[in-house]
Amino acid sequence: MKHWVKNGVVYQIYPRSFQDSNNDGIGDIPGIISRLDYLQELGVDMIWLSPIYDSPLVDNGYDISDYYNLLPDYGTLEDLKTLVNELHRRGMRLVMDLVINHTSNEHPWFIESAKSTDNPYRKFYHWQKGKGRKKPNNWMSLFGGSVWEYDETTQEYYLHLFAKEQPDLNWECKELRSEIKKMIRYWLNLGVDGFRCDVINLLSKTPGYPKGKLHLIRGHEHFINGPQIHKYLKELKKEVFDQYDAFTVGEAIFLKPEDALAYISFDNQELTMVFQFDHMSADNFFKWFIRPFKPRRLMNALTKWQDTINGKGWNTLYWENHDQPRVVSRFGDSERYHYQSATMLATVLYFQQGTPFIYQGQEIGMTNPQFTDLSDYQDIETHRIYWLGKRLGLSHKRMMKKIIYMSRDNARTPMQWDDTENAGFTEGKPWIKVNPNYPEINVRNSLANPDSIFYYYQKIIALRKQFPIVVEGSFKELLPKHQKIYCYLRDYDGKKLLVIGNFSDKDLAIPDLNDSDLTKGKLILQNYPQTSEMLKPYEARVYLFD
Ligand code: TEU
Ligand code: CA
């Protein structure tokens, strides 16, 4: 396992919303470059950029129409090269998004493939005849509705697991695979250090497209961890990633820890790590099927991944990304305990074993914007779900409640830099509304206040670098039945590290921790000025025992 991956901290940038440099209301690469000193001060080692390739932006760039060029909104290839140099000069690395499960329907391959059944690009996608007048099968798209879209020209259907403007690539096709490998090499040659691989466990579909079983996502058993997935990934690794010593983190949906090892175990490492979603369902059955947040469910998921992966592979540690609501609004209390809950959440996650990922704005405790008007949401998934909900007879009020809580746009509002108009993100009209709380929650305020969430994050990152136990230590949960307190012990090289966090807004007594006598430990991190017998609301502490 590469030292820089194990010891590194990744910061995710959603370029459209990070920093605008030319006042067109859209974040861009020069904007990112202008903020690298800020990121360096936080202490991160790598940045991951959500897609900046050419795209009609149906799904904000996760629909790529040209793998080799950038969307002009974001800048030029020269700008990207400057970014790479500026990062490398600072000892930092660049991770790009790699979207290879699907392209845009405006990609030339797809345009060609749609022209005729014997077009050479036909086999790059999943084209199928209907069954009489019916769709080829009953599989369901992750954005709702059927995965099949009918095309008049050739009177056949093509498959799309996401929007109909995102046709899935056919990985059975050897020519497609070599085109993809060529494209990845191009970016690696340009100096990119690694990739975040979008929905990577969906690449392989069961041949013949058999009928799917009843499930929230019908057909999932035929495209999640499909039959050839490991063959494709081994090929990519051997022929491309290994040649460049590139780092990969795959987004893997509906992945269980037991199945994760097939992707990430140290002895095969098809991918360096995966993003999993188990802890993200602590407040839902699946995405829009929301249920009340239960801390114990969250702790169980985190513990399970630690217990199953540690020693055999490497975990990712994340709370937020461009698809998830803000964590302090979700698992914390952004109104009454903003600082305490944001820092407690950071503590209990980032002292586990794995590589931390921080999403832009998380380090200052950005919150969900609570937009009540549907037209303030730009995200395609949000609008698809609204439409589907209405079709199923759910009321406007009910749908808006779901959207305000779960919409992906919760994480996509502009980065809050200061209290000037539009939060210092742009002097133009931002492409999406700014969260109205920017006069209080912003980077400038955070940097001016020694007790801010920002400095707490900075401290966590520094402690991870100072104490090898945080990176290397084993993991054991100490109060596995407690409903509100998460407590675990790390163990390494004769030292122990104890982490404890209160997931409630009440004072709680600390239960007996067996052989761990807290009075013998050294408190190396805490989010209250003083500690007492009790754990205060959302209190977190880290003790070191040498
Ligand atoms: O997301 C994959 C995914 O399945 C979900 O996390 C998704 O956001 C959705 O909410 C499922 O209901 C990845 C990207 O991160 C996302 O932004 C893209 O829209 C999607 O793939 C398609 O490329
Ligand atoms: Ca711009």
Coordinates of C-alpha atoms and ligand atoms in Angstrom, one line a residue:
M1 CA 0.0 0.0 0.0
K2 CA 1.4 3.3 -1.0
H3 CA 2.6 5.5 1.8
W4 CA 1.0 8.7 0.4
V5 CA -2.4 7.0 0.1
K6 CA -2.4 5.6 3.6
N7 CA -1.2 8.8 5.2
G8 CA -2.9 11.3 2.9
V9 CA -6.1 13.3 3.3
V10 CA -8.2 14.0 0.2
Y11 CA -10.3 17.1 -0.3
Q12 CA -13.1 16.9 -2.9
I13 CA -13.8 19.9 -5.0
Y14 CA -17.1 20.3 -6.9
P15 CA -15.6 22.7 -9.5
R16 CA -18.9 24.3 -10.5
S17 CA -19.4 25.6 -7.0
F18 CA -16.0 26.2 -5.6
Q19 CA -14.6 29.5 -6.8
D20 CA -15.4 31.6 -9.9
S21 CA -12.6 33.6 -11.3
N22 CA -14.2 35.5 -14.2
N23 CA -17.6 36.3 -12.8
D24 CA -19.7 34.2 -15.1
G25 CA -21.3 32.6 -12.0
I26 CA -19.5 29.3 -12.6
G27 CA -16.6 28.0 -10.6
D28 CA -13.5 27.2 -12.7
I29 CA -9.9 26.0 -12.6
P30 CA -8.2 29.4 -12.2
G31 CA -10.6 29.8 -9.2
I32 CA -9.3 26.5 -7.7
I33 CA -5.7 27.5 -8.2
S34 CA -6.4 30.8 -6.3
R35 CA -7.5 28.7 -3.3
L36 CA -4.7 26.2 -3.1
D37 CA -3.0 28.1 -0.3
Y38 CA -6.2 27.7 1.7
L39 CA -6.3 24.0 1.1
Q40 CA -2.6 23.7 2.0
E41 CA -3.3 25.5 5.3
L42 CA -6.0 23.0 6.1
G43 CA -3.4 20.3 5.6
V44 CA -4.8 18.2 2.7
D45 CA -2.6 16.2 0.4
M46 CA -4.7 15.4 -2.6
I47 CA -7.6 17.1 -4.3
W48 CA -10.3 15.2 -6.2
L49 CA -12.2 17.2 -8.9
S50 CA -15.7 16.2 -9.9
P51 CA -15.9 16.0 -13.7
I52 CA -14.6 18.9 -15.7
Y53 CA -14.7 17.3 -19.1
D54 CA -16.8 18.6 -22.0
S55 CA -20.5 17.9 -21.3
P56 CA -24.0 19.1 -22.0
L57 CA -24.4 19.1 -18.2
V58 CA -27.6 17.1 -18.0
D59 CA -26.0 15.5 -14.8
N60 CA -23.5 18.3 -14.2
G61 CA -20.7 16.6 -16.0
Y62 CA -21.3 13.0 -15.1
D63 CA -22.5 12.9 -18.8
I64 CA -19.3 13.3 -20.8
S65 CA -19.4 14.2 -24.5
D66 CA -15.6 14.4 -25.0
Y67 CA -13.2 12.5 -22.8
Y68 CA -10.2 14.5 -24.1
N69 CA -11.3 18.1 -23.7
L70 CA -12.5 20.2 -20.8
L71 CA -15.8 22.1 -20.6
P72 CA -14.9 25.6 -21.6
D73 CA -16.7 26.9 -18.5
Y74 CA -13.9 25.4 -16.4
G75 CA -10.9 26.6 -18.4
T76 CA -8.4 25.2 -20.8
L77 CA -6.0 22.3 -20.8
E78 CA -3.3 24.8 -20.1
D79 CA -5.2 25.8 -16.9
L80 CA -5.3 22.2 -15.9
K81 CA -1.6 21.8 -16.5
T82 CA -1.0 24.8 -14.3
L83 CA -3.2 23.3 -11.6
V84 CA -1.2 20.1 -11.8
N85 CA 2.1 22.0 -11.5
E86 CA 0.8 24.2 -8.7
L87 CA -0.3 21.1 -6.8
H88 CA 2.9 19.2 -7.3
R89 CA 5.0 22.2 -6.4
R90 CA 3.2 22.1 -3.0
G91 CA 3.7 18.3 -2.7
M92 CA 0.0 17.8 -3.3
R93 CA -1.7 15.4 -5.8
L94 CA -4.5 15.5 -8.3
V95 CA -7.3 13.0 -8.5
M96 CA -9.7 13.3 -11.5
D97 CA -13.2 11.8 -11.8
L98 CA -13.4 9.0 -14.3
V99 CA -16.9 8.3 -15.6
I100 CA -16.7 5.1 -17.7
N101 CA -19.9 3.4 -17.0
H102 CA -21.7 5.7 -19.4
T103 CA -21.2 8.7 -21.6
S104 CA -23.4 11.6 -22.7
N105 CA -25.9 10.8 -25.5
E106 CA -24.0 13.7 -27.2
H107 CA -20.8 11.7 -27.2
P108 CA -19.7 11.0 -30.9
W109 CA -19.6 7.3 -30.1
F110 CA -23.3 7.3 -29.1
I111 CA -24.3 9.6 -32.0
E112 CA -22.6 7.1 -34.4
S113 CA -24.0 4.1 -32.6
A114 CA -27.6 5.4 -33.0
K115 CA -27.3 5.8 -36.8
S116 CA -27.8 2.2 -37.9
T117 CA -27.8 -1.3 -36.5
D118 CA -24.6 -2.1 -38.4
N119 CA -22.7 1.1 -37.4
P120 CA -19.2 0.2 -36.1
Y121 CA -20.0 1.9 -32.8
R122 CA -23.3 0.1 -32.3
K123 CA -21.6 -2.4 -30.0
F124 CA -20.1 0.3 -27.8
Y125 CA -23.5 0.6 -26.1
H126 CA -26.3 -1.8 -25.1
W127 CA -28.8 -1.7 -27.9
Q128 CA -31.7 -4.2 -27.8
K129 CA -34.8 -5.1 -29.7
G130 CA -38.1 -4.8 -27.8
K131 CA -40.2 -7.8 -26.9
G132 CA -43.0 -7.2 -29.4
R133 CA -44.1 -3.7 -28.3
K134 CA -42.6 -4.1 -24.8
K135 CA -39.2 -3.0 -23.4
P136 CA -36.4 -5.6 -23.4
N137 CA -36.8 -6.2 -19.7
N138 CA -38.0 -4.8 -16.4
W139 CA -34.8 -3.3 -15.0
M140 CA -35.0 0.0 -13.2
S141 CA -32.9 3.1 -13.5
L142 CA -31.2 4.6 -10.4
F143 CA -32.9 7.8 -11.3
G144 CA -36.3 6.1 -11.4
G145 CA -38.3 4.6 -14.3
S146 CA -37.1 2.0 -16.9
V147 CA -33.5 1.6 -18.0
W148 CA -34.6 1.3 -21.6
E149 CA -35.1 4.2 -24.0
Y150 CA -36.6 3.7 -27.4
D151 CA -35.0 5.2 -30.4
E152 CA -37.0 5.8 -33.5
T153 CA -34.2 5.7 -36.1
T154 CA -33.4 2.0 -35.7
Q155 CA -36.5 1.1 -33.7
E156 CA -34.5 -0.4 -30.9
Y157 CA -33.9 0.4 -27.2
Y158 CA -30.7 1.4 -25.5
L159 CA -29.8 0.9 -21.8
H160 CA -29.2 3.7 -19.3
L161 CA -28.8 3.0 -15.6
F162 CA -29.0 6.8 -14.9
A163 CA -30.7 9.5 -17.0
K164 CA -31.7 8.7 -20.6
E165 CA -29.0 11.2 -21.7
Q166 CA -26.4 8.9 -20.0
P167 CA -26.3 5.7 -22.2
D168 CA -24.3 2.9 -20.6
L169 CA -21.2 1.7 -22.3
N170 CA -20.9 -1.9 -23.3
W171 CA -17.8 -3.3 -21.6
E172 CA -18.1 -6.6 -23.4
C173 CA -16.8 -4.8 -26.4
K174 CA -13.0 -5.1 -26.7
E175 CA -12.6 -2.0 -28.9
L176 CA -14.5 0.1 -26.3
R177 CA -12.2 -1.2 -23.6
S178 CA -9.1 -0.2 -25.6
E179 CA -10.5 3.3 -26.2
I180 CA -11.1 3.7 -22.5
K181 CA -7.5 2.6 -21.7
K182 CA -6.1 5.0 -24.2
M183 CA -8.1 7.8 -22.7
I184 CA -7.0 7.0 -19.2
R185 CA -3.3 6.9 -20.3
Y186 CA -3.8 10.3 -21.8
W187 CA -4.7 11.9 -18.5
L188 CA -2.0 10.0 -16.6
N189 CA 0.6 11.2 -19.1
L190 CA -0.6 14.7 -18.4
G191 CA 0.4 14.3 -14.8
V192 CA -2.8 13.3 -13.1
D193 CA -2.0 11.1 -10.0
G194 CA -5.2 9.0 -9.8
F195 CA -8.9 8.7 -10.3
R196 CA -12.2 8.5 -8.5
C197 CA -14.0 6.0 -10.6
D198 CA -17.7 6.7 -10.9
V199 CA -20.2 3.8 -10.2
I200 CA -17.4 1.4 -11.0
N201 CA -19.2 -1.7 -9.8
L202 CA -21.9 -1.3 -12.4
L203 CA -19.8 -1.9 -15.5
S204 CA -20.7 -5.5 -16.2
K205 CA -24.3 -6.5 -17.1
T206 CA -25.5 -10.1 -17.2
P207 CA -25.5 -11.1 -20.9
G208 CA -29.0 -11.7 -22.3
Y209 CA -30.4 -9.0 -19.9
P210 CA -32.5 -11.5 -17.9
K211 CA -35.6 -10.3 -16.1
G212 CA -34.9 -8.7 -12.6
K213 CA -36.3 -9.8 -9.3
L214 CA -38.7 -7.6 -7.3
H215 CA -36.5 -5.0 -5.5
L216 CA -36.3 -1.3 -4.9
I217 CA -34.0 -1.3 -7.9
R218 CA -35.3 -4.0 -10.2
G219 CA -32.6 -5.9 -12.0
H220 CA -29.8 -4.8 -9.6
E221 CA -28.6 -8.4 -9.4
H222 CA -27.7 -8.2 -13.1
F223 CA -25.7 -5.0 -13.0
I224 CA -24.3 -4.5 -9.5
N225 CA -21.0 -6.4 -9.2
G226 CA -21.9 -8.1 -12.5
P227 CA -20.3 -11.3 -13.9
Q228 CA -17.3 -9.8 -15.6
I229 CA -16.6 -6.9 -13.3
H230 CA -13.3 -8.3 -11.9
K231 CA -12.0 -9.2 -15.3
Y232 CA -12.5 -5.6 -16.5
L233 CA -10.9 -4.1 -13.5
K234 CA -7.9 -6.4 -13.4
E235 CA -7.3 -5.6 -17.1
L236 CA -7.4 -1.8 -16.3
K237 CA -5.1 -2.2 -13.4
K238 CA -2.6 -4.4 -15.2
E239 CA -2.5 -2.5 -18.5
V240 CA -2.9 1.0 -17.2
F241 CA -3.0 1.9 -13.5
D242 CA 0.0 -0.2 -12.5
Q243 CA 2.1 1.3 -15.3
Y244 CA 1.8 4.7 -13.7
D245 CA 1.5 3.7 -10.1
A246 CA -1.8 5.5 -10.1
F247 CA -4.2 5.6 -7.2
T248 CA -7.9 4.6 -7.7
V249 CA -10.9 5.0 -5.5
G250 CA -14.0 3.3 -6.9
E251 CA -17.5 4.4 -6.1
A252 CA -19.3 1.1 -5.4
I253 CA -23.0 1.2 -4.8
F254 CA -24.8 -1.4 -2.7
L255 CA -21.5 -3.0 -1.8
K256 CA -21.3 -5.2 1.3
P257 CA -17.9 -5.3 3.2
E258 CA -17.6 -9.0 2.5
D259 CA -17.8 -8.3 -1.3
A260 CA -15.5 -5.3 -1.1
L261 CA -12.4 -7.4 -0.5
A262 CA -12.7 -8.9 -4.0
Y263 CA -12.0 -5.3 -5.2
I264 CA -9.6 -3.9 -2.7
S265 CA -7.8 -6.7 -0.7
F266 CA -4.1 -6.0 -0.4
D267 CA -3.2 -9.1 -2.5
N268 CA -5.1 -8.1 -5.6
Q269 CA -6.0 -4.4 -5.3
E270 CA -8.1 -4.0 -8.4
L271 CA -8.8 -0.7 -6.9
T272 CA -6.9 1.0 -4.1
M273 CA -10.1 1.7 -2.1
V274 CA -13.8 1.9 -2.5
F275 CA -16.5 4.3 -1.4
Q276 CA -19.3 2.4 0.3
F277 CA -22.7 3.6 1.3
D278 CA -23.7 1.5 4.4
H279 CA -23.2 4.4 6.9
M280 CA -25.2 6.7 4.5
S281 CA -28.3 4.7 5.1
A282 CA -28.5 5.4 8.8
D283 CA -31.4 7.8 7.9
N284 CA -32.9 6.0 4.9
F285 CA -33.7 2.6 3.5
F286 CA -32.5 3.7 0.2
K287 CA -32.0 7.4 -0.7
W288 CA -35.5 8.8 -1.0
F289 CA -37.1 6.2 1.4
I290 CA -36.2 8.3 4.4
R291 CA -36.4 7.0 8.0
P292 CA -35.5 8.7 11.3
F293 CA -31.7 8.9 11.9
K294 CA -30.5 6.3 14.3
P295 CA -26.9 6.7 15.6
R296 CA -26.6 3.0 16.4
R297 CA -27.3 2.1 12.8
L298 CA -24.5 4.5 11.7
M299 CA -22.1 3.2 14.3
N300 CA -22.8 -0.4 13.3
A301 CA -22.1 0.3 9.7
L302 CA -18.8 2.1 10.4
T303 CA -17.7 -0.6 12.8
K304 CA -18.6 -3.4 10.4
W305 CA -16.4 -1.9 7.7
Q306 CA -13.5 -1.4 10.1
D307 CA -13.8 -5.0 11.4
T308 CA -14.1 -6.6 7.9
I309 CA -11.5 -4.5 6.0
N310 CA -8.8 -3.6 8.4
G311 CA -5.6 -5.6 7.9
K312 CA -6.9 -6.9 4.6
G313 CA -7.5 -3.8 2.7
W314 CA -7.9 0.0 3.1
N315 CA -11.1 2.0 4.0
T316 CA -12.3 5.4 2.8
L317 CA -13.6 7.7 5.5
Y318 CA -16.2 10.1 4.3
W319 CA -19.3 12.0 5.5
E320 CA -20.1 14.1 2.5
N321 CA -19.8 14.4 -1.3
H322 CA -21.6 16.1 -4.1
D323 CA -24.5 13.6 -3.9
Q324 CA -25.1 13.7 -0.1
P325 CA -26.7 16.3 2.2
R326 CA -24.5 18.2 4.6
V327 CA -23.6 16.0 7.5
V328 CA -24.1 18.5 10.2
S329 CA -27.7 19.0 9.0
R330 CA -28.1 15.3 8.8
F331 CA -26.4 13.5 11.7
G332 CA -25.7 16.5 13.9
D333 CA -27.6 19.6 15.1
S334 CA -26.8 22.6 12.9
E335 CA -29.1 24.9 14.9
R336 CA -28.2 24.4 18.5
Y337 CA -24.9 22.6 18.4
H338 CA -23.3 23.5 15.1
Y339 CA -19.7 23.6 16.3
Q340 CA -20.0 20.7 18.7
S341 CA -21.8 18.3 16.4
A342 CA -19.7 19.1 13.3
T343 CA -16.5 18.5 15.3
M344 CA -17.8 15.4 17.0
L345 CA -18.7 13.9 13.7
A346 CA -15.3 14.7 12.3
T347 CA -13.7 13.1 15.4
V348 CA -15.5 9.8 15.4
L349 CA -14.9 9.3 11.7
Y350 CA -11.4 10.5 11.0
F351 CA -9.8 8.6 13.8
Q352 CA -10.8 5.3 12.2
Q353 CA -8.5 3.4 9.9
G354 CA -8.6 4.6 6.3
T355 CA -8.1 7.6 4.1
P356 CA -10.1 10.7 5.0
F357 CA -12.1 12.5 2.4
I358 CA -13.4 16.0 3.1
Y359 CA -15.9 17.6 0.9
Q360 CA -15.7 21.3 0.1
G361 CA -17.3 23.4 2.9
Q362 CA -17.5 20.5 5.3
E363 CA -14.5 21.9 7.1
I364 CA -16.4 25.1 7.9
G365 CA -19.6 23.2 8.8
M366 CA -21.7 24.3 5.8
T367 CA -25.3 23.2 6.2
N368 CA -28.2 22.3 3.9
P369 CA -29.7 25.5 2.4
Q370 CA -33.4 24.5 3.1
F371 CA -34.6 25.9 -0.3
T372 CA -38.4 25.6 -0.2
D373 CA -39.0 26.4 -3.9
L374 CA -38.5 23.5 -6.3
S375 CA -37.2 25.9 -8.9
D376 CA -34.2 26.6 -6.7
Y377 CA -33.0 23.1 -7.3
Q378 CA -31.0 22.4 -10.4
D379 CA -30.2 18.7 -9.9
I380 CA -31.7 16.3 -12.5
E381 CA -32.2 13.5 -9.9
T382 CA -34.2 15.9 -7.7
H383 CA -36.5 16.8 -10.5
R384 CA -36.9 13.2 -11.7
I385 CA -37.8 12.2 -8.2
Y386 CA -40.3 15.0 -7.8
W387 CA -42.0 14.0 -11.0
L388 CA -42.1 10.3 -10.1
G389 CA -43.5 11.1 -6.6
K390 CA -46.2 13.2 -8.1
R391 CA -47.0 10.5 -10.6
L392 CA -47.4 8.1 -7.7
G393 CA -49.8 10.5 -6.1
L394 CA -47.6 12.0 -3.3
S395 CA -48.4 15.6 -2.4
H396 CA -46.2 18.5 -3.3
K397 CA -45.6 19.1 0.4
R398 CA -44.5 15.5 1.0
M399 CA -42.1 15.6 -2.0
M400 CA -40.6 18.9 -1.0
K401 CA -40.0 17.6 2.5
K402 CA -37.9 14.7 1.0
I403 CA -36.1 17.1 -1.3
I404 CA -35.2 19.6 1.3
Y405 CA -33.7 16.8 3.4
M406 CA -32.1 14.7 0.7
S407 CA -31.5 16.6 -2.5
R408 CA -28.0 16.4 -3.9
D409 CA -28.1 20.2 -4.3
N410 CA -27.8 20.4 -0.5
A411 CA -24.1 19.9 -1.1
R412 CA -23.8 21.9 -4.4
T413 CA -24.5 25.4 -3.2
P414 CA -21.5 27.7 -3.7
M415 CA -18.6 27.5 -1.3
Q416 CA -18.9 30.2 1.3
W417 CA -15.7 32.2 1.4
D418 CA -16.7 35.4 3.1
D419 CA -19.7 37.7 3.9
T420 CA -19.6 39.8 0.7
E421 CA -22.4 39.3 -1.8
N422 CA -22.7 35.7 -3.1
A423 CA -20.3 34.6 -0.3
G424 CA -17.2 35.7 -2.3
F425 CA -17.9 32.8 -4.8
T426 CA -18.6 35.1 -7.7
E427 CA -19.4 38.7 -8.5
G428 CA -21.8 37.5 -11.2
K429 CA -25.0 35.5 -10.8
P430 CA -24.2 32.2 -9.3
W431 CA -25.5 29.1 -11.3
I432 CA -27.2 27.9 -8.1
K433 CA -28.4 30.0 -5.2
V434 CA -26.0 30.6 -2.3
N435 CA -27.0 29.3 1.2
P436 CA -28.5 32.3 3.0
N437 CA -26.4 31.6 6.1
Y438 CA -23.2 32.7 4.4
P439 CA -22.8 35.9 6.4
E440 CA -22.1 33.7 9.5
I441 CA -20.8 30.5 8.1
N442 CA -17.8 31.3 5.8
V443 CA -14.1 30.7 5.4
R444 CA -13.1 34.2 6.5
N445 CA -14.9 33.9 9.8
S446 CA -13.5 30.5 10.3
L447 CA -10.0 31.6 9.8
A448 CA -10.4 34.5 12.2
N449 CA -11.8 32.4 15.0
P450 CA -9.2 30.1 16.7
D451 CA -12.1 27.9 18.0
S452 CA -13.7 27.3 14.6
I453 CA -14.6 24.0 12.9
F454 CA -11.8 24.7 10.4
Y455 CA -9.1 24.7 13.0
Y456 CA -10.5 21.6 14.5
Y457 CA -10.2 19.8 11.1
Q458 CA -6.7 21.2 10.8
K459 CA -5.9 19.7 14.1
I460 CA -7.3 16.3 13.3
I461 CA -5.2 16.2 10.1
A462 CA -2.1 17.2 12.0
L463 CA -2.7 14.5 14.7
R464 CA -3.1 11.9 12.0
K465 CA 0.3 12.8 10.7
Q466 CA 1.9 13.1 14.2
F467 CA 0.7 9.7 15.6
P468 CA 1.2 6.6 13.4
I469 CA -1.4 4.9 15.6
V470 CA -4.2 6.8 13.8
V471 CA -3.1 5.4 10.5
E472 CA -1.9 2.0 11.5
G473 CA -3.7 1.0 14.7
S474 CA -6.2 -1.9 15.0
F475 CA -9.8 -1.0 15.8
K476 CA -12.2 -2.2 18.5
E477 CA -15.5 -0.8 19.4
L478 CA -16.0 -0.6 23.1
L479 CA -19.7 0.1 23.7
P480 CA -21.3 -1.8 20.9
K481 CA -24.7 -1.7 22.5
H482 CA -24.8 2.0 23.4
Q483 CA -27.5 3.9 21.4
K484 CA -25.9 7.3 21.7
I485 CA -22.2 7.0 22.5
Y486 CA -19.7 5.8 19.9
C487 CA -16.5 4.7 21.6
Y488 CA -13.6 2.8 20.1
L489 CA -10.0 1.9 20.8
R490 CA -7.1 1.8 18.4
D491 CA -4.0 -0.2 19.3
Y492 CA -0.5 0.0 17.8
D493 CA 3.1 -0.5 18.9
G494 CA 2.3 -0.6 22.6
K495 CA 0.2 2.5 22.5
K496 CA -3.6 2.9 22.6
L497 CA -5.9 5.6 21.4
L498 CA -9.4 6.0 22.7
V499 CA -12.1 7.9 20.8
I500 CA -15.5 8.8 22.3
G501 CA -18.3 10.8 20.9
N502 CA -21.8 11.7 22.1
F503 CA -24.4 11.6 19.3
S504 CA -27.1 13.3 21.5
D505 CA -28.1 16.7 22.7
K506 CA -28.1 15.5 26.3
D507 CA -25.5 15.1 29.0
L508 CA -24.6 11.4 29.2
A509 CA -22.7 9.4 31.8
I510 CA -19.7 7.6 30.4
P511 CA -20.3 3.9 31.0
D512 CA -17.6 1.6 32.4
L513 CA -14.9 1.1 29.8
N514 CA -13.4 -2.0 31.4
D515 CA -9.6 -1.7 31.3
S516 CA -9.5 1.8 29.9
D517 CA -9.1 4.2 32.8
L518 CA -9.6 7.6 31.2
T519 CA -7.8 9.4 34.0
K520 CA -4.6 7.6 32.9
G521 CA -4.9 8.8 29.3
K522 CA -3.6 12.0 27.9
L523 CA -6.4 14.1 26.3
I524 CA -5.1 15.0 22.8
L525 CA -8.3 16.4 21.3
Q526 CA -11.6 17.6 22.7
N527 CA -14.4 19.9 21.4
Y528 CA -15.4 21.5 24.7
P529 CA -13.1 23.8 26.7
Q530 CA -13.3 21.6 29.8
T531 CA -14.2 18.0 30.4
S532 CA -16.2 16.7 33.3
E533 CA -17.5 13.4 34.5
M534 CA -20.3 13.5 32.0
L535 CA -20.2 13.8 28.2
K536 CA -21.9 17.1 27.2
P537 CA -24.1 17.3 24.1
Y538 CA -22.2 16.2 21.0
E539 CA -19.0 16.1 23.0
A540 CA -16.0 14.3 21.6
R541 CA -12.7 13.4 23.1
V542 CA -9.5 11.6 22.0
Y543 CA -7.2 10.1 24.6
L544 CA -3.8 8.7 24.1
F545 CA -2.3 6.0 26.3
D546 CA 1.5 5.5 25.9
Ligands
TEU1 O1 -23.4 8.5 -8.3 C1 -23.9 7.2 -8.1 C2 -25.2 7.0 -7.3 O2 -25.8 5.9 -7.5 C3 -25.7 7.8 -6.3 O3 -24.9 8.2 -5.3 C4 -26.5 8.9 -7.0 O4 -26.0 10.2 -6.6 C5 -27.9 8.9 -6.8 O5 -28.3 9.7 -5.8 C6 -28.6 7.5 -6.6 O6 -29.9 7.8 -6.2 C7 -22.5 8.8 -9.2 C8 -22.2 10.3 -9.2 O7 -21.5 10.5 -7.9 C9 -23.4 11.1 -9.4 O8 -23.2 12.4 -9.2 C10 -23.9 10.8 -10.8 O9 -25.1 11.4 -11.0 C11 -24.1 9.3 -11.0 O10 -23.0 8.5 -10.5 C12 -24.1 9.0 -12.5 O11 -22.9 9.3 -13.1
CA2 CA -16.1 31.1 -14.1

